[in-house]
CSV table of C-alpha atoms in Angstrom, one decimal:
chain,number,residue,atom,x,y,z
A,1,UNK,CA,62.6,26.5,-28.0
A,2,UNK,CA,59.0,25.6,-29.0
A,3,UNK,CA,56.9,27.1,-27.0
A,4,UNK,CA,53.9,25.6,-26.1
A,5,UNK,CA,51.2,27.5,-26.7
A,6,UNK,CA,47.6,26.3,-24.5
A,7,UNK,CA,44.4,25.7,-26.0
A,8,UNK,CA,41.9,29.2,-25.4
A,9,UNK,CA,39.0,28.1,-22.6
A,10,UNK,CA,36.2,28.0,-25.4
A,11,UNK,CA,37.3,25.4,-26.8
A,12,UNK,CA,36.1,21.7,-25.8
A,13,UNK,CA,39.0,19.6,-24.4
A,14,UNK,CA,39.3,16.1,-26.8
A,15,UNK,CA,37.8,12.9,-25.2
A,16,UNK,CA,39.5,11.1,-24.2
A,17,UNK,CA,38.0,7.4,-24.7
A,18,UNK,CA,37.5,5.2,-21.2
A,19,UNK,CA,38.0,1.8,-21.2
A,20,UNK,CA,35.0,0.3,-19.6
A,21,UNK,CA,35.6,-2.5,-16.9
A,22,UNK,CA,33.5,-5.4,-17.5
A,23,UNK,CA,33.3,-5.9,-13.8
A,24,UNK,CA,31.8,-3.4,-12.2
A,25,UNK,CA,27.9,-1.7,-11.9
A,26,UNK,CA,25.5,-4.1,-13.4
A,27,UNK,CA,27.0,-6.2,-16.1
A,28,UNK,CA,28.5,-9.2,-15.1
A,29,UNK,CA,26.1,-10.0,-12.7
A,30,UNK,CA,23.6,-9.5,-15.6
A,31,UNK,CA,25.3,-12.0,-17.7
A,32,UNK,CA,25.8,-14.4,-14.5
A,33,UNK,CA,21.8,-14.8,-14.6
A,34,UNK,CA,21.6,-15.2,-18.3
A,35,UNK,CA,24.1,-17.7,-18.3
A,36,UNK,CA,22.3,-19.1,-15.3
A,37,UNK,CA,18.9,-19.3,-17.2
A,38,UNK,CA,20.4,-20.6,-19.9
A,39,UNK,CA,21.3,-23.2,-18.0
A,40,UNK,CA,18.7,-24.3,-16.5
A,41,UNK,CA,16.5,-25.0,-19.8
A,42,UNK,CA,16.4,-28.0,-21.1
A,43,UNK,CA,17.7,-27.1,-23.4
A,44,UNK,CA,20.9,-26.7,-22.1
A,45,UNK,CA,20.6,-30.4,-21.2
A,46,UNK,CA,19.3,-32.1,-24.1
A,47,UNK,CA,22.6,-30.1,-26.1
A,48,UNK,CA,25.2,-31.0,-22.9
A,49,UNK,CA,23.7,-35.0,-23.5
A,50,UNK,CA,24.2,-34.7,-27.9
A,51,UNK,CA,27.5,-32.7,-26.7
A,52,UNK,CA,28.5,-35.8,-23.9
A,53,UNK,CA,27.3,-38.7,-26.6
A,54,UNK,CA,28.4,-37.5,-29.1
A,55,UNK,CA,32.1,-37.3,-27.4
A,56,UNK,CA,31.7,-40.8,-26.2
A,57,UNK,CA,31.8,-41.9,-29.6
A,58,UNK,CA,33.4,-40.8,-31.2
A,59,UNK,CA,36.2,-40.9,-29.0
A,60,UNK,CA,34.7,-45.3,-28.5
A,61,UNK,CA,34.8,-46.0,-32.4
A,62,UNK,CA,36.3,-44.1,-34.5
A,63,UNK,CA,40.1,-45.0,-35.4
A,64,UNK,CA,42.7,-44.2,-32.5
A,65,UNK,CA,44.6,-42.2,-35.0
A,66,UNK,CA,41.4,-39.9,-34.9
A,67,UNK,CA,40.4,-39.8,-31.7
A,68,UNK,CA,41.7,-36.9,-30.1
A,69,UNK,CA,40.2,-38.0,-26.7
A,70,UNK,CA,40.9,-41.8,-26.8
A,71,UNK,CA,38.9,-44.7,-24.2
A,72,UNK,CA,41.8,-45.7,-22.8
A,73,UNK,CA,42.8,-42.6,-21.0
A,74,UNK,CA,39.3,-42.6,-20.0
A,75,UNK,CA,38.0,-39.4,-21.5
A,76,UNK,CA,40.5,-37.3,-19.6
A,77,UNK,CA,39.7,-34.6,-21.5
A,78,UNK,CA,36.1,-35.0,-21.5
A,79,UNK,CA,36.2,-34.5,-17.0
A,80,UNK,CA,38.1,-31.6,-17.5
A,81,UNK,CA,35.9,-30.1,-19.6
A,82,UNK,CA,33.5,-30.9,-17.5
A,83,UNK,CA,35.0,-30.2,-14.0
A,84,UNK,CA,35.7,-26.5,-15.5
A,85,UNK,CA,31.9,-26.6,-16.6
A,86,UNK,CA,31.0,-27.0,-13.2
A,87,UNK,CA,34.1,-24.8,-10.8
A,88,UNK,CA,32.7,-21.9,-12.8
A,89,UNK,CA,28.4,-22.6,-13.0
A,90,UNK,CA,28.6,-22.9,-8.7
A,91,UNK,CA,29.7,-19.4,-8.9
A,92,UNK,CA,27.5,-18.1,-11.2
A,93,UNK,CA,24.4,-19.3,-10.2
A,94,UNK,CA,25.7,-17.8,-6.8
A,95,UNK,CA,25.8,-14.8,-8.0
A,96,UNK,CA,22.2,-14.8,-9.6
A,97,UNK,CA,20.9,-16.1,-6.9
A,98,UNK,CA,22.5,-13.8,-4.9
A,99,UNK,CA,22.0,-10.9,-6.9
A,100,UNK,CA,17.9,-12.4,-6.5
A,101,UNK,CA,18.3,-12.4,-3.1
A,102,UNK,CA,18.7,-9.2,-3.3
A,103,UNK,CA,15.7,-8.0,-5.7
A,104,UNK,CA,14.0,-9.5,-2.8
A,105,UNK,CA,15.2,-7.8,-0.5
A,106,UNK,CA,13.9,-4.8,-1.7
A,107,UNK,CA,11.1,-6.0,-3.6
A,108,UNK,CA,9.4,-7.0,0.7
A,109,UNK,CA,11.0,-3.2,1.8
A,110,UNK,CA,9.1,-2.1,-0.8
A,111,UNK,CA,5.3,-4.1,0.3
A,112,UNK,CA,6.2,-3.2,3.8
A,113,UNK,CA,6.9,0.2,2.9
A,114,UNK,CA,3.6,-0.5,0.7
A,115,UNK,CA,1.4,-2.2,3.4
A,116,UNK,CA,2.2,1.0,6.1
A,117,UNK,CA,1.2,3.4,4.0
A,118,UNK,CA,-2.1,2.0,2.9
A,119,UNK,CA,-2.6,1.2,6.7
A,120,UNK,CA,-2.4,4.7,7.6
A,121,UNK,CA,-4.6,5.7,4.9
A,122,UNK,CA,-7.1,3.5,6.0
A,123,UNK,CA,-6.4,4.4,9.7
A,124,UNK,CA,-7.3,8.2,8.0
A,125,UNK,CA,-10.1,7.3,6.3
A,126,UNK,CA,-11.7,5.4,8.9
A,127,UNK,CA,-11.3,8.5,12.2
A,128,UNK,CA,-12.6,10.9,9.5
A,129,UNK,CA,-16.1,8.6,9.2
A,130,UNK,CA,-15.9,8.3,12.4
A,131,UNK,CA,-16.0,12.4,12.7
A,132,UNK,CA,-18.6,12.5,9.8
A,133,UNK,CA,-20.6,10.4,11.7
A,134,UNK,CA,-20.6,11.7,15.0
A,135,UNK,CA,-21.2,15.8,12.5
A,136,UNK,CA,-24.5,13.7,11.1
A,137,UNK,CA,-26.1,12.7,14.8
A,138,UNK,CA,-25.6,16.6,15.2
A,139,UNK,CA,-27.5,17.7,11.9
A,140,UNK,CA,-30.9,17.7,10.9
A,141,UNK,CA,-32.1,15.3,8.0
A,142,UNK,CA,-34.0,15.7,5.9
A,143,UNK,CA,-37.1,14.0,6.5
A,144,UNK,CA,-37.1,16.1,9.7
A,145,UNK,CA,-37.2,19.4,7.9
A,146,UNK,CA,-40.3,18.0,6.2
A,147,UNK,CA,-42.1,17.4,9.2
A,148,UNK,CA,-41.0,20.8,11.4
A,149,UNK,CA,-42.3,22.1,7.6
A,150,UNK,CA,-45.5,20.5,7.8
A,151,UNK,CA,-46.5,20.6,11.1
A,152,UNK,CA,-45.5,24.6,11.5
A,153,UNK,CA,-47.9,24.9,7.8
A,154,UNK,CA,-50.4,23.0,9.5
A,155,UNK,CA,-51.0,25.4,12.3
A,156,UNK,CA,-50.6,28.4,10.1
A,157,UNK,CA,-54.0,27.0,8.5
A,158,UNK,CA,-56.6,26.0,11.8
A,159,UNK,CA,-57.7,29.6,12.8
A,160,UNK,CA,-56.5,30.9,15.7
A,161,UNK,CA,-58.5,30.1,19.5
A,162,UNK,CA,-60.9,33.6,20.0
A,163,UNK,CA,-58.9,35.0,23.5
A,164,UNK,CA,-61.1,34.1,26.3
A,165,UNK,CA,-61.1,37.4,28.3
A,166,UNK,CA,-60.0,38.7,31.9
A,167,UNK,CA,-62.4,38.1,33.8
A,168,UNK,CA,-63.1,34.3,33.0
A,169,UNK,CA,-59.3,33.7,32.5
A,170,UNK,CA,-60.1,34.8,37.0
A,171,UNK,CA,-62.6,32.5,37.4
A,172,UNK,CA,-60.9,30.0,35.9
A,173,UNK,CA,-57.4,31.1,38.3
A,174,UNK,CA,-59.3,31.2,41.6
A,175,UNK,CA,-61.3,27.3,40.8
A,176,UNK,CA,-57.7,26.5,40.6
A,177,UNK,CA,-56.1,28.5,43.0
A,178,UNK,CA,-58.8,26.7,45.3
A,179,UNK,CA,-59.1,23.0,45.2
A,180,UNK,CA,-55.3,22.9,45.0
A,181,UNK,CA,-55.7,24.5,48.6
A,182,UNK,CA,-58.4,22.0,49.9
A,183,UNK,CA,-56.1,19.0,48.5
A,184,UNK,CA,-53.0,20.8,50.4
A,185,UNK,CA,-55.5,21.5,54.0
A,186,UNK,CA,-56.7,17.7,53.5
A,187,UNK,CA,-59.2,18.1,55.3
A,188,UNK,CA,-62.5,18.8,52.8
A,189,UNK,CA,-63.7,22.7,53.8
A,190,UNK,CA,-63.1,25.3,51.2
A,191,UNK,CA,-60.5,28.0,52.4
A,192,UNK,CA,-60.8,31.0,51.3
A,193,UNK,CA,-57.6,33.0,50.7
A,194,UNK,CA,-56.6,35.5,53.2
A,195,UNK,CA,-57.7,38.9,52.7
A,196,UNK,CA,-54.3,40.6,52.3
A,197,UNK,CA,-55.1,44.4,54.3
A,198,UNK,CA,-52.9,47.5,53.2
A,199,UNK,CA,-49.9,48.9,54.7
């Protein structure tokens, strides 16, 4: 009995070749779309027209021994070929259309998400601009600061008025108080302020 020695763990295992399923994944769908695109071209229509014309001409005008789909049997083989083509073309076209619908659905969803992001960004920028406008209302502008500095410079350039002495200020104050009291009493007679007696 021969002993089976396992391979060391550091040796890689032999790679097994796996057969790819052509119906899994995206390969079959891409093939269906390619077939649908090919069937929708003018070249396909011209080719099919030439094929049918040559087929009908050969099987109608050639000697009976050379005809492989005689006219007497109403071109049975051509009818079968065209029926098979139509029966396979319809599901392939539907498959291609379903794939296009899925792509359109994904594109619409991406567009909707992009529009939502753009709308949120626009709202954010609008709020930021509004807050900046409110903040700028409280900030002194360059023209306002220049005007204030100009006024301060003019005040500094003008010489100060001479200070009035205390006696002149008392006289002016007394006259203004007497005029105010005259207006308050309303009789036009000058009133003198009452003298306060020291207590």
